XYZ file of C-alpha atoms in Angstrom:
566
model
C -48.747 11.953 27.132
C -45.672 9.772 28.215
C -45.154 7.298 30.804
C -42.284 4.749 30.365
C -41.493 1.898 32.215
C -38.616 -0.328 33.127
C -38.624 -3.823 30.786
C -39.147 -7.195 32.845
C -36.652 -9.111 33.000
C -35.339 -11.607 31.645
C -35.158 -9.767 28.513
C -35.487 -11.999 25.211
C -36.159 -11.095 21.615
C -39.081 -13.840 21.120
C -41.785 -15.633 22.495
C -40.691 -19.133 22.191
C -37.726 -18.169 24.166
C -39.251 -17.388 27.181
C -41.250 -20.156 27.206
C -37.750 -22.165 26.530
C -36.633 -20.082 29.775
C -39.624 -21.190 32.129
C -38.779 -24.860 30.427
C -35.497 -24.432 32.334
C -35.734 -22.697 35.389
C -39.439 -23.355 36.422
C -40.681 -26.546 34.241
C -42.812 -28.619 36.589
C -45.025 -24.984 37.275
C -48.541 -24.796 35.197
C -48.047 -22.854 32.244
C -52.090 -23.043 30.533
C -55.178 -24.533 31.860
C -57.928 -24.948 29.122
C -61.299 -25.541 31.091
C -63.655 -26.953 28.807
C -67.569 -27.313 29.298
C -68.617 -30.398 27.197
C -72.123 -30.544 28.584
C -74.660 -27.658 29.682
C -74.544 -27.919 33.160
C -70.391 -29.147 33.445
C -68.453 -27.415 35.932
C -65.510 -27.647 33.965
C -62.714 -30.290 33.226
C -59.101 -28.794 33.539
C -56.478 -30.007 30.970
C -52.980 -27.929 31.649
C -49.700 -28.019 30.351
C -46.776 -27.823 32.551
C -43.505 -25.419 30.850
C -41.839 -28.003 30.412
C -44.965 -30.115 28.506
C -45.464 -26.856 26.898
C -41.685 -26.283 25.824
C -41.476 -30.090 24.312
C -44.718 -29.546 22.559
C -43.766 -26.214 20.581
C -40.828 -27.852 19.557
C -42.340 -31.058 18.131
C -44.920 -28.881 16.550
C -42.230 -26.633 15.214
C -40.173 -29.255 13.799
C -43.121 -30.754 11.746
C -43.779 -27.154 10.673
C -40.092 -26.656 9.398
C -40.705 -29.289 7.425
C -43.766 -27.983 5.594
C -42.953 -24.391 5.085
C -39.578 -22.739 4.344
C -38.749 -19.913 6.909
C -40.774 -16.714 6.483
C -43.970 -18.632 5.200
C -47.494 -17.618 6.655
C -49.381 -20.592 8.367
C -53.166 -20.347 9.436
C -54.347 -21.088 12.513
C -57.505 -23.056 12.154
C -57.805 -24.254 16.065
C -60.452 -24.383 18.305
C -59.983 -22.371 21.466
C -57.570 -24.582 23.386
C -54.235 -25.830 24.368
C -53.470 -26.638 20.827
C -54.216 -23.150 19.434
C -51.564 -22.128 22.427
C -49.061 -24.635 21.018
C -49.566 -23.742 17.186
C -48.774 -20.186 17.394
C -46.108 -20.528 19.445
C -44.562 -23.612 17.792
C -45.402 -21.498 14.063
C -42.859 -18.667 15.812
C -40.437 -21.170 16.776
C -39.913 -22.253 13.557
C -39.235 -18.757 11.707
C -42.207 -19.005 10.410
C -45.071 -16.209 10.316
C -48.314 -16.919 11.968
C -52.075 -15.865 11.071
C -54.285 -15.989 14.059
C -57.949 -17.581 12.903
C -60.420 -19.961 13.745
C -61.873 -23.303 12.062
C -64.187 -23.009 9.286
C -68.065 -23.024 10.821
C -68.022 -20.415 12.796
C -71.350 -18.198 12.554
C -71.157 -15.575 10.812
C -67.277 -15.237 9.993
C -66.806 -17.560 6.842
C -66.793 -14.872 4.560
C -64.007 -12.719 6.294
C -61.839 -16.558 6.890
C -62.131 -16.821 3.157
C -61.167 -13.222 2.487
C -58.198 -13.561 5.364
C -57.098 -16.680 3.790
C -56.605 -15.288 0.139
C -54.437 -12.594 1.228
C -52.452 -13.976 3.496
C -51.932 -17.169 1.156
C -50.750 -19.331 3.816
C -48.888 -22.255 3.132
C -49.399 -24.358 5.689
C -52.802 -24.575 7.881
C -52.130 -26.042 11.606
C -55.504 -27.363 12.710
C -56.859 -30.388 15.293
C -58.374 -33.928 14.602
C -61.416 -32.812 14.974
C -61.457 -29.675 12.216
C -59.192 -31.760 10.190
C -61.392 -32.919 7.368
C -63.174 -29.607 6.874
C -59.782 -28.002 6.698
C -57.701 -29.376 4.555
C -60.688 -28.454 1.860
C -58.970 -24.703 2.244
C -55.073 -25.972 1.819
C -53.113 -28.615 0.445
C -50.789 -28.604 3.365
C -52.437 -29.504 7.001
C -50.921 -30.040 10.375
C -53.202 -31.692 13.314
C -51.316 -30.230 16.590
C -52.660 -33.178 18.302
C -51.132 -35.834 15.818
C -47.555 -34.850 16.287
C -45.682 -37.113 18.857
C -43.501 -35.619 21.172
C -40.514 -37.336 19.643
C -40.336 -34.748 16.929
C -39.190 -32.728 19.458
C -35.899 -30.885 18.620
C -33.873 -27.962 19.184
C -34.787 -25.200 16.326
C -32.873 -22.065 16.029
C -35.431 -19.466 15.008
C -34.956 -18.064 11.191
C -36.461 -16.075 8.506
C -38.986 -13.392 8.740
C -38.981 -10.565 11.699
C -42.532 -10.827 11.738
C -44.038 -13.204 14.310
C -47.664 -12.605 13.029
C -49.967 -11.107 11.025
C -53.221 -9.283 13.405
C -55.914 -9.252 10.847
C -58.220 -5.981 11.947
C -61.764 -7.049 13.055
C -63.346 -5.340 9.956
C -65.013 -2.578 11.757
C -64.913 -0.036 8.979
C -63.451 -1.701 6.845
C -62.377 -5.000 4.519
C -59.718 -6.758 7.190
C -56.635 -5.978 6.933
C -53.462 -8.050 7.719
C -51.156 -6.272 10.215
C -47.451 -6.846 10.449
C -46.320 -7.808 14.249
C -42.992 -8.470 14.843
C -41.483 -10.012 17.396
C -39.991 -7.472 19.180
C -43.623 -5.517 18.992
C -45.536 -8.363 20.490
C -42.787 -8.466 23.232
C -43.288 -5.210 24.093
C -46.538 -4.881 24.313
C -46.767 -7.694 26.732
C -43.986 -6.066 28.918
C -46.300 -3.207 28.523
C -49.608 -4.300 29.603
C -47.303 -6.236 32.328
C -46.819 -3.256 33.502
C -49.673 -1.166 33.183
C -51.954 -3.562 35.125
C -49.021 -4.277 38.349
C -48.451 -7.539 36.991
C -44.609 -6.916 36.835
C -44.582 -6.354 40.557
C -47.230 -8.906 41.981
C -47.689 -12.266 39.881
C -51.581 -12.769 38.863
C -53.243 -15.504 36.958
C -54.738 -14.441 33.410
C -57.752 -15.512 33.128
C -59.720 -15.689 29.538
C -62.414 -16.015 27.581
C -61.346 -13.482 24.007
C -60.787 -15.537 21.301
C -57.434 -16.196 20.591
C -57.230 -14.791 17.300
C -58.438 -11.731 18.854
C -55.561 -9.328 19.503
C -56.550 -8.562 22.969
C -57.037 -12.296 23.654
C -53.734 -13.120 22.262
C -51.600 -11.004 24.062
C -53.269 -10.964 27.479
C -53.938 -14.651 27.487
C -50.833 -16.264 25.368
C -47.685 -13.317 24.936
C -48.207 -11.985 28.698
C -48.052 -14.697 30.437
C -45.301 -16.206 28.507
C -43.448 -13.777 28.952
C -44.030 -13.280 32.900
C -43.950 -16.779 33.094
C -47.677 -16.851 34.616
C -50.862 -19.140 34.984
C -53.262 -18.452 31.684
C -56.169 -20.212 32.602
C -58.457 -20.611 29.135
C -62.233 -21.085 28.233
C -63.785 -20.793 25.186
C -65.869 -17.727 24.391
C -69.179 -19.869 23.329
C -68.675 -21.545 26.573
C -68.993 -17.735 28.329
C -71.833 -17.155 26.195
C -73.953 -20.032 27.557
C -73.426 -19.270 30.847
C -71.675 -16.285 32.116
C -71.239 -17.703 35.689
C -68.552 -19.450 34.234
C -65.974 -16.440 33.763
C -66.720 -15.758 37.285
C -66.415 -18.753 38.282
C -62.343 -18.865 36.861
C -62.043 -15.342 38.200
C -62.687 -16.403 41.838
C -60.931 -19.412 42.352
C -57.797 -18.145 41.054
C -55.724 -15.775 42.996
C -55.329 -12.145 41.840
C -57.160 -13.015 38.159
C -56.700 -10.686 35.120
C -58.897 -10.519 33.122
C -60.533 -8.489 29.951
C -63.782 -8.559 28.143
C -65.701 -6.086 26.300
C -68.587 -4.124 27.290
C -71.483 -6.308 26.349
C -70.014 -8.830 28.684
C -69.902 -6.764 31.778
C -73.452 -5.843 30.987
C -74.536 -9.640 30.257
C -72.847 -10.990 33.986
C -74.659 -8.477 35.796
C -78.271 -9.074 33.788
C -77.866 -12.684 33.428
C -76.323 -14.610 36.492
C -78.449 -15.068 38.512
C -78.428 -15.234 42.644
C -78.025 -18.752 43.417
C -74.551 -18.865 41.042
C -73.650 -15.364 42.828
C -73.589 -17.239 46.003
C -71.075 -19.548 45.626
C -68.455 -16.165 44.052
C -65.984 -14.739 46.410
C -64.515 -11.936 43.827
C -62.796 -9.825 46.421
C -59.339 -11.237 45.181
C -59.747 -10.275 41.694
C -56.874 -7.724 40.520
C -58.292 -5.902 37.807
C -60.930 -6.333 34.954
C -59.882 -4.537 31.789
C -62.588 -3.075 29.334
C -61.527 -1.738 26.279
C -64.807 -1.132 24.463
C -64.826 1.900 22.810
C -65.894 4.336 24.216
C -66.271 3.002 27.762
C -68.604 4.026 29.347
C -69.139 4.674 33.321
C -72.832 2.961 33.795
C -71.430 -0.518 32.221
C -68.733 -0.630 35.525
C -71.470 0.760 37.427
C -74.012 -2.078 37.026
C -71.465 -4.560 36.800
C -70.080 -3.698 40.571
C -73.629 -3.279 42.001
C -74.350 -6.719 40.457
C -71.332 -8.305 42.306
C -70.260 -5.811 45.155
C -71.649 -8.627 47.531
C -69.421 -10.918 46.271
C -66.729 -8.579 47.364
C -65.613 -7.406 43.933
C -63.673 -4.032 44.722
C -64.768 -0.798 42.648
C -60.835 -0.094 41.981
C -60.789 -3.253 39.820
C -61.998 -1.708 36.990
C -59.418 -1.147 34.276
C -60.826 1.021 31.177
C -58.597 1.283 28.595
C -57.739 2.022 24.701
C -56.053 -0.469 21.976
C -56.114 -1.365 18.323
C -54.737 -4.070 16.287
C -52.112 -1.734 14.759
C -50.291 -0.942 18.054
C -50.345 -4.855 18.888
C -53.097 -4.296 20.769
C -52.380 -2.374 24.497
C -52.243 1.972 24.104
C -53.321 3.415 27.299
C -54.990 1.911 30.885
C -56.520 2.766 33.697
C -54.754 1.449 36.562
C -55.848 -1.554 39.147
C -56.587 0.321 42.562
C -57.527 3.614 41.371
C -60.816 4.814 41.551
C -62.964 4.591 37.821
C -61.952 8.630 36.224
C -65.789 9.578 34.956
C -66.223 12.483 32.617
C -69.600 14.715 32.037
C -69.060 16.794 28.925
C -71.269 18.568 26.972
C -72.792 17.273 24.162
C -73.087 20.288 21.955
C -69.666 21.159 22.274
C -68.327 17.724 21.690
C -69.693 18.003 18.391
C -67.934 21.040 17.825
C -64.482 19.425 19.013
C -64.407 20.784 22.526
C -64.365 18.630 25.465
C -66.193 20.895 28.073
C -68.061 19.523 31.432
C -71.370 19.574 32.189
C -73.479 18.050 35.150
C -73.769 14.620 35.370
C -77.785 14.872 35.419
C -77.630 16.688 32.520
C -79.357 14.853 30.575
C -77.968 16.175 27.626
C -74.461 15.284 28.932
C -72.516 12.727 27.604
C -70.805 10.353 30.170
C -67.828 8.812 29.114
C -64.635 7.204 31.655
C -60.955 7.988 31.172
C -58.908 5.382 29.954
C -56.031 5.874 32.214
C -52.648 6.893 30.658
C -50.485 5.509 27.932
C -48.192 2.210 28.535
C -45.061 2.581 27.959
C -45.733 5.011 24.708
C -46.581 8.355 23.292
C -49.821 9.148 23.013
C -50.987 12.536 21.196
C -54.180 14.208 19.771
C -53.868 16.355 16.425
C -56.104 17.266 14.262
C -57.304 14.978 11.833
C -56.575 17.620 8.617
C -53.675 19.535 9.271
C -51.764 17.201 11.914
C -51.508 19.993 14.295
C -51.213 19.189 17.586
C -54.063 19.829 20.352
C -54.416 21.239 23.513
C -55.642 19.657 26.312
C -59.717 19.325 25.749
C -59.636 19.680 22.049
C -61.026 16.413 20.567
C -59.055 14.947 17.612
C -57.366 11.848 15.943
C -55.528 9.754 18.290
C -51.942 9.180 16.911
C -49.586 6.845 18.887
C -45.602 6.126 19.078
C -43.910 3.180 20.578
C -41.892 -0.286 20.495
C -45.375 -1.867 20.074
C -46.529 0.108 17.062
C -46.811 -2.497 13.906
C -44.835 -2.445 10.730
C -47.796 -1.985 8.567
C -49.989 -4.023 6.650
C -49.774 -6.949 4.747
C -48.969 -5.813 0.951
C -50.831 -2.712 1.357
C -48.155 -0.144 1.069
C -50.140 2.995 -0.025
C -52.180 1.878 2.672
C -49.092 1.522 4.974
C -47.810 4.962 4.547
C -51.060 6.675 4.754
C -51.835 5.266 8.857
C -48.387 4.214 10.180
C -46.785 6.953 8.530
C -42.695 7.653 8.354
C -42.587 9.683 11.734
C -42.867 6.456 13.528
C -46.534 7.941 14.559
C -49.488 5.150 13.750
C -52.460 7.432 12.379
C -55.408 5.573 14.534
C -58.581 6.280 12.873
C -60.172 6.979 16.116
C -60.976 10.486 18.392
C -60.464 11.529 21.526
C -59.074 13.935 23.954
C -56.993 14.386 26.937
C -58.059 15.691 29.937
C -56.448 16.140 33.680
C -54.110 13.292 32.298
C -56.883 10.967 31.008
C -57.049 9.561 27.377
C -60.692 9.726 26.494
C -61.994 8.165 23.110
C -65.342 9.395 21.549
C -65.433 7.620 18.479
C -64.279 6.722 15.194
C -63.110 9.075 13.081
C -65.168 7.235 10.234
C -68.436 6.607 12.094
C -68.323 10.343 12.466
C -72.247 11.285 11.448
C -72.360 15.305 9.745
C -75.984 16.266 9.460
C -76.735 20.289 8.909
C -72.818 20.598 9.690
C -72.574 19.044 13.173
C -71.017 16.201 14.380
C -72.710 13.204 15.874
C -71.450 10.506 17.758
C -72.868 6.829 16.606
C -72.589 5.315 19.643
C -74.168 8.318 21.323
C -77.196 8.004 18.998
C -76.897 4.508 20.002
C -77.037 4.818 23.456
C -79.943 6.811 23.640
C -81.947 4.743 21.030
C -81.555 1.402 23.456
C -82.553 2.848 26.509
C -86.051 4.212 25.221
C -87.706 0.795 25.422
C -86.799 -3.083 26.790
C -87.690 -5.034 23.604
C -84.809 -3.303 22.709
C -81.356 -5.304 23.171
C -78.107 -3.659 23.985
C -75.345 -3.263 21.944
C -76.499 -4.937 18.836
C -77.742 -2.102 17.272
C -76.416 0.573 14.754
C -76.605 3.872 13.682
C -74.876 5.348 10.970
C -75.571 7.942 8.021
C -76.273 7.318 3.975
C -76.799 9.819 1.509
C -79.896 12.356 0.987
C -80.881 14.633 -1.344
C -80.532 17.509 1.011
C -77.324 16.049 3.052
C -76.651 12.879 5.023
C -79.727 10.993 6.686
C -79.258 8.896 9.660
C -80.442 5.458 10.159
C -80.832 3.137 12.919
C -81.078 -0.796 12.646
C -81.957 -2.489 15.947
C -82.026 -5.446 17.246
C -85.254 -6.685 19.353
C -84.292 -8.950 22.839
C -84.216 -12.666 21.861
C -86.878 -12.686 25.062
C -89.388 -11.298 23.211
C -90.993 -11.872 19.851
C -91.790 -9.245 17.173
C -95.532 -10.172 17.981
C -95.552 -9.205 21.244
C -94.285 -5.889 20.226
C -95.896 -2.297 19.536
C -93.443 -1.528 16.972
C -94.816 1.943 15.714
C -95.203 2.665 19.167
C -91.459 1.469 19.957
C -90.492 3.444 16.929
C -92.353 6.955 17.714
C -90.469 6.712 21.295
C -86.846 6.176 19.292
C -87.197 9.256 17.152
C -88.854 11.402 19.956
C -85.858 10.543 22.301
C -83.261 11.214 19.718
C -84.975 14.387 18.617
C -85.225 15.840 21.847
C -81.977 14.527 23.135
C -79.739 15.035 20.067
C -82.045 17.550 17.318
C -81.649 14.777 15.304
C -84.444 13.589 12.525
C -83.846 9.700 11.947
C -84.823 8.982 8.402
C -85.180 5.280 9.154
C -85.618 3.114 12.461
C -86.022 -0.705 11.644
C -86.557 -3.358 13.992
C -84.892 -6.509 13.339
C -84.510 -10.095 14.373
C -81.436 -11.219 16.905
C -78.431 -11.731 15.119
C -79.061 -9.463 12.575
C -76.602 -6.743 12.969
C -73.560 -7.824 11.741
C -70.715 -8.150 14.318
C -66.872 -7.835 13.792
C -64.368 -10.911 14.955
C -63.918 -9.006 18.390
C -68.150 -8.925 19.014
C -68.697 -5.325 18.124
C -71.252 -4.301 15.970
C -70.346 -3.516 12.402
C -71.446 -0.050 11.395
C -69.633 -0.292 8.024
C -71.023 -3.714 7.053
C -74.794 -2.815 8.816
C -74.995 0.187 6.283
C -74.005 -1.867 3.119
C -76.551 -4.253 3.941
C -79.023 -1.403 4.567
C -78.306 0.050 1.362
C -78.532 -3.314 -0.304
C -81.883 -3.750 0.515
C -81.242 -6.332 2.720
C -83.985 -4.711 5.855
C -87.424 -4.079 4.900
C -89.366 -1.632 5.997
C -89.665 0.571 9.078
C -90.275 -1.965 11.916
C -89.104 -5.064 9.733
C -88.136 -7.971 11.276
């Protein structure tokens, strides 16, 4: 798969010199809106930076980094979602400097992995706000509060030391995080890319946002795009989403043409949880494309979304699935806006043998999955995971990828280095899929993969089946995965029950005989273990997916009682 584009012009080498550029030729245009939500029921106050605010703040910032750090240095960003995380990466670029994309200490469930991140990058410099200051500078000797330096630091920096811009710590999904190597010409590209992909090269759209910044996805589509199209990124913080959904919807609709991406628990929260009164007040019919790059997407999550909001005039075509990982910056292959969602019935026997062959969508033995469009601006193959032969079309395999966007490698891991990114210039992804009638389609991760008796299972295919047998159930915060048996691997599920309802209320042995008679009949699967658990018990990664890897050390720890524990 191949599809190249033209690169946007004006062409620069960095970040910080686009937004220079805007500074220049556009400076008294909105650059970022943060809305923030101080109260339950705000509406949202607006705080935005014009280019040219933005252009004299990076360089203040930078100068007072310069002064910290010699060129080539990592510095840790410990901000809060906000114009002042915006400001810190940006200014840590202009100064030559090498950023690490975090978040301030406190937040649930993520102090181990900022204490893990923080000893390997060994920053040595941590740019943080007034408000985190005092719990920060318990981590490092050297602290910068974006907020406390005045604009009369300002001054002209030319940009030195390292070719990295940043380092893209991986979400931990299957593994301890890892600190990937983004240059500045990658991070470039990739925006240019995803620019392209979605038609916001040709037709100027507002990004709108709620991923965490130090999220790769967040990062590029809300900070590096924009910059570098010189376009509105409108900002809200992702607890703010959490509380109340309407929110999102709310940015999406009062800005024209609004980009936007969010993962697949989101689209699936909006439609269950706003409720009719805040969908009267939406007009979403100028909204120019949603992006979800869950993986795998899957066809019934765009479905309820648009029946959910089709009277608000959201358009079908504004559905964007689509495939990305930390390694290749973040962007690999879309969907595009105005096409209609590419669905995919194949049969679930022979995906577990590695062949990607249809079946009828009432099958109910079919798995439904959605093609993710076609690769931006980059080579996209599928070869098999052994031998590195390369795969026809239907054949399920690893996904390898080759482009401008494609990392360096990781962060003093250089057995680990060689082993994924390789010396063909190929990044080894980790994850399977196949191609068909154009479409990149991902099934899984190559180290979820589940072998019992010699077949392949899918996690998330377990997974799906397992939450739609009852409602206590809650979606997408559960896991399957496999341990070690005495006669072969054994599969386990650990599921979370709705926060709605409490374990009392529930038949659990009941709830549990329905779970292993659905995956039975659906799959020929025997679950060894099905335990119920509280909300918030699966572990998540730093982009909201649930942790397999970290669910079954815990379950092997002992950490989960019983069958039906909660």
């Amino acid at each position: 798969m191949d599809n190249r584009r033209p690169p946007l012009a004006p062409a620069f080498q960095s970040l910080p010199e686009y937004v220079h550029h805007w500074a220049r030729t556009t400076p008294d245009r909105r650059a970022f809106t943060f809305v923030d939500h101080p109260a339950p029921d705000s509406r949202g106050v607006h705080r935005t930076l014009t280019w040219r605010r933005l252009d004299v703040r990076v360089r203040a910032v930078a100068a007072r980094l310069a002064e910290e750090a010699e060129p080539g240095a990592r510095v840790a960003l410990l901000c809060p979602q906000g114009l002042e995380y915006v400001t810190g990466f940006l200014a840590t670029l202009a100064a030559g400097l090498i950023a690490v994309p975090l978040y301030p200490p406190g937040l649930p469930g993520q102090g181990d992995r900022l204490t893990a991140v923080l000893a390997d990058a060994r920053p040595s410099v941590v740019v943080t706000t007034s408000r985190h200051l005092g719990a920060v500078q318990e981590l490092c000797d050297r602290v910068v509060a974006v907020d406390q330096v005045p604009d009369a630091a300002a001054r002209d920096l030319e940009p030195a030391g390292a070719e990295v811009a940043y380092l893209q710590y991986t979400s931990g999904s299957t593994r301890t995080p890892a600190g990937v190597e983004i240059s500045h010409a990658n991070v470039v590209a990739n925006a240019r890319q995803a620019l392209s992909a979605y038609g916001a090269d040709a037709h100027p759209v507002t990004c709108v946002g709620w991923l965490p910044l130090y999220h790769d996805m967040g990062l590029v589509l809300s900070i590096a795009a924009p910059v570098v199209r010189g376009l509105l990124s409108v900002l809200m913080d992702p607890v703010a989403f959490l509380h109340e959904p309407a929110r999102w919807l709310r940015l999406l609709a009062t800005h024209p043409r609004a980009l936007s991406a969010a993962p697949n628990f989101a689209y699936d929260y909006c439609a269950s949880a706003v409720t009719d009164a805040q969908k009267a007040e939406l007009r979403l019919d100028g909204v120019a494309a949603l992006i979800n790059g869950s993986e795998p997407v899957r066809p019934g999550t765009a479905d309820r979304f648009q029946a959910a909001f089709a009277g608000q005039g959201l358009v079908a075509e504004t559905h964007c699935p689509s495939y990305g990982l930390a390694e290749a910056t973040v962007f690999v292959s879309a969907a595009r806006p105005g096409e209609p969602l590419r669905r995919f019935a194949l049969d679930r026997d022979a995906l577990a043998e590695g062949k990607a062959l249809p079946a009828r969508p009432d099958d109910p033995r079919a798995v439904l999955l959605a093609g993710c469009g076609t690769p931006a601006g980059q080579q996209v193959r599928i070869v098999d995971p052994v031998s590195g032969d390369r795969m026809s079309e239907g054949e399920v395999g690893e996904i390898q990828v080759r482009g401008p966007n494609v990392g360096r490698g990781y962060w003093n891991q250089e057995e680990q280095t060689r082993r994924v990114f390789g010396t063909d210039g190929r990044l080894r992804t980790g994850d399977l899929g196949t191609v068909l009638e154009g479409q990149l389609i991902v099934t899984g991760r190559l180290k979820d993969l589940i072998v019992v008796d010699g077949r392949n299972h899918y996690p998330q295919d377990l997974e799906a089946t397992v939450q739609d047998t009852h409602p206590a159930l809650r979606r997408d915060r559960l896991a399957a995965f496999g341990v070690a048996g005495g006669s072969g691997e054994r599969v386990v599920v650990v599921a979370e029950h709705t926060r709605i309802t409490s374990l009392a209320e529930i038949d659990v042995p009941a709830l549990v005989r329905a779970v292993r008679a659905a995956v039975s009949g659906r799959h020929g699967v025997r679950l060894a273990d099905v335990l119920l658990v509280a909300p918030g018990t699966v572990p998540r990664t730093s982009s909201g997916k649930v942790s397999r890897a970290l669910t079954r050390e815990r379950y092997l720890a002992g950490a989960y009682a019983a069958d039906g524990a909660a």
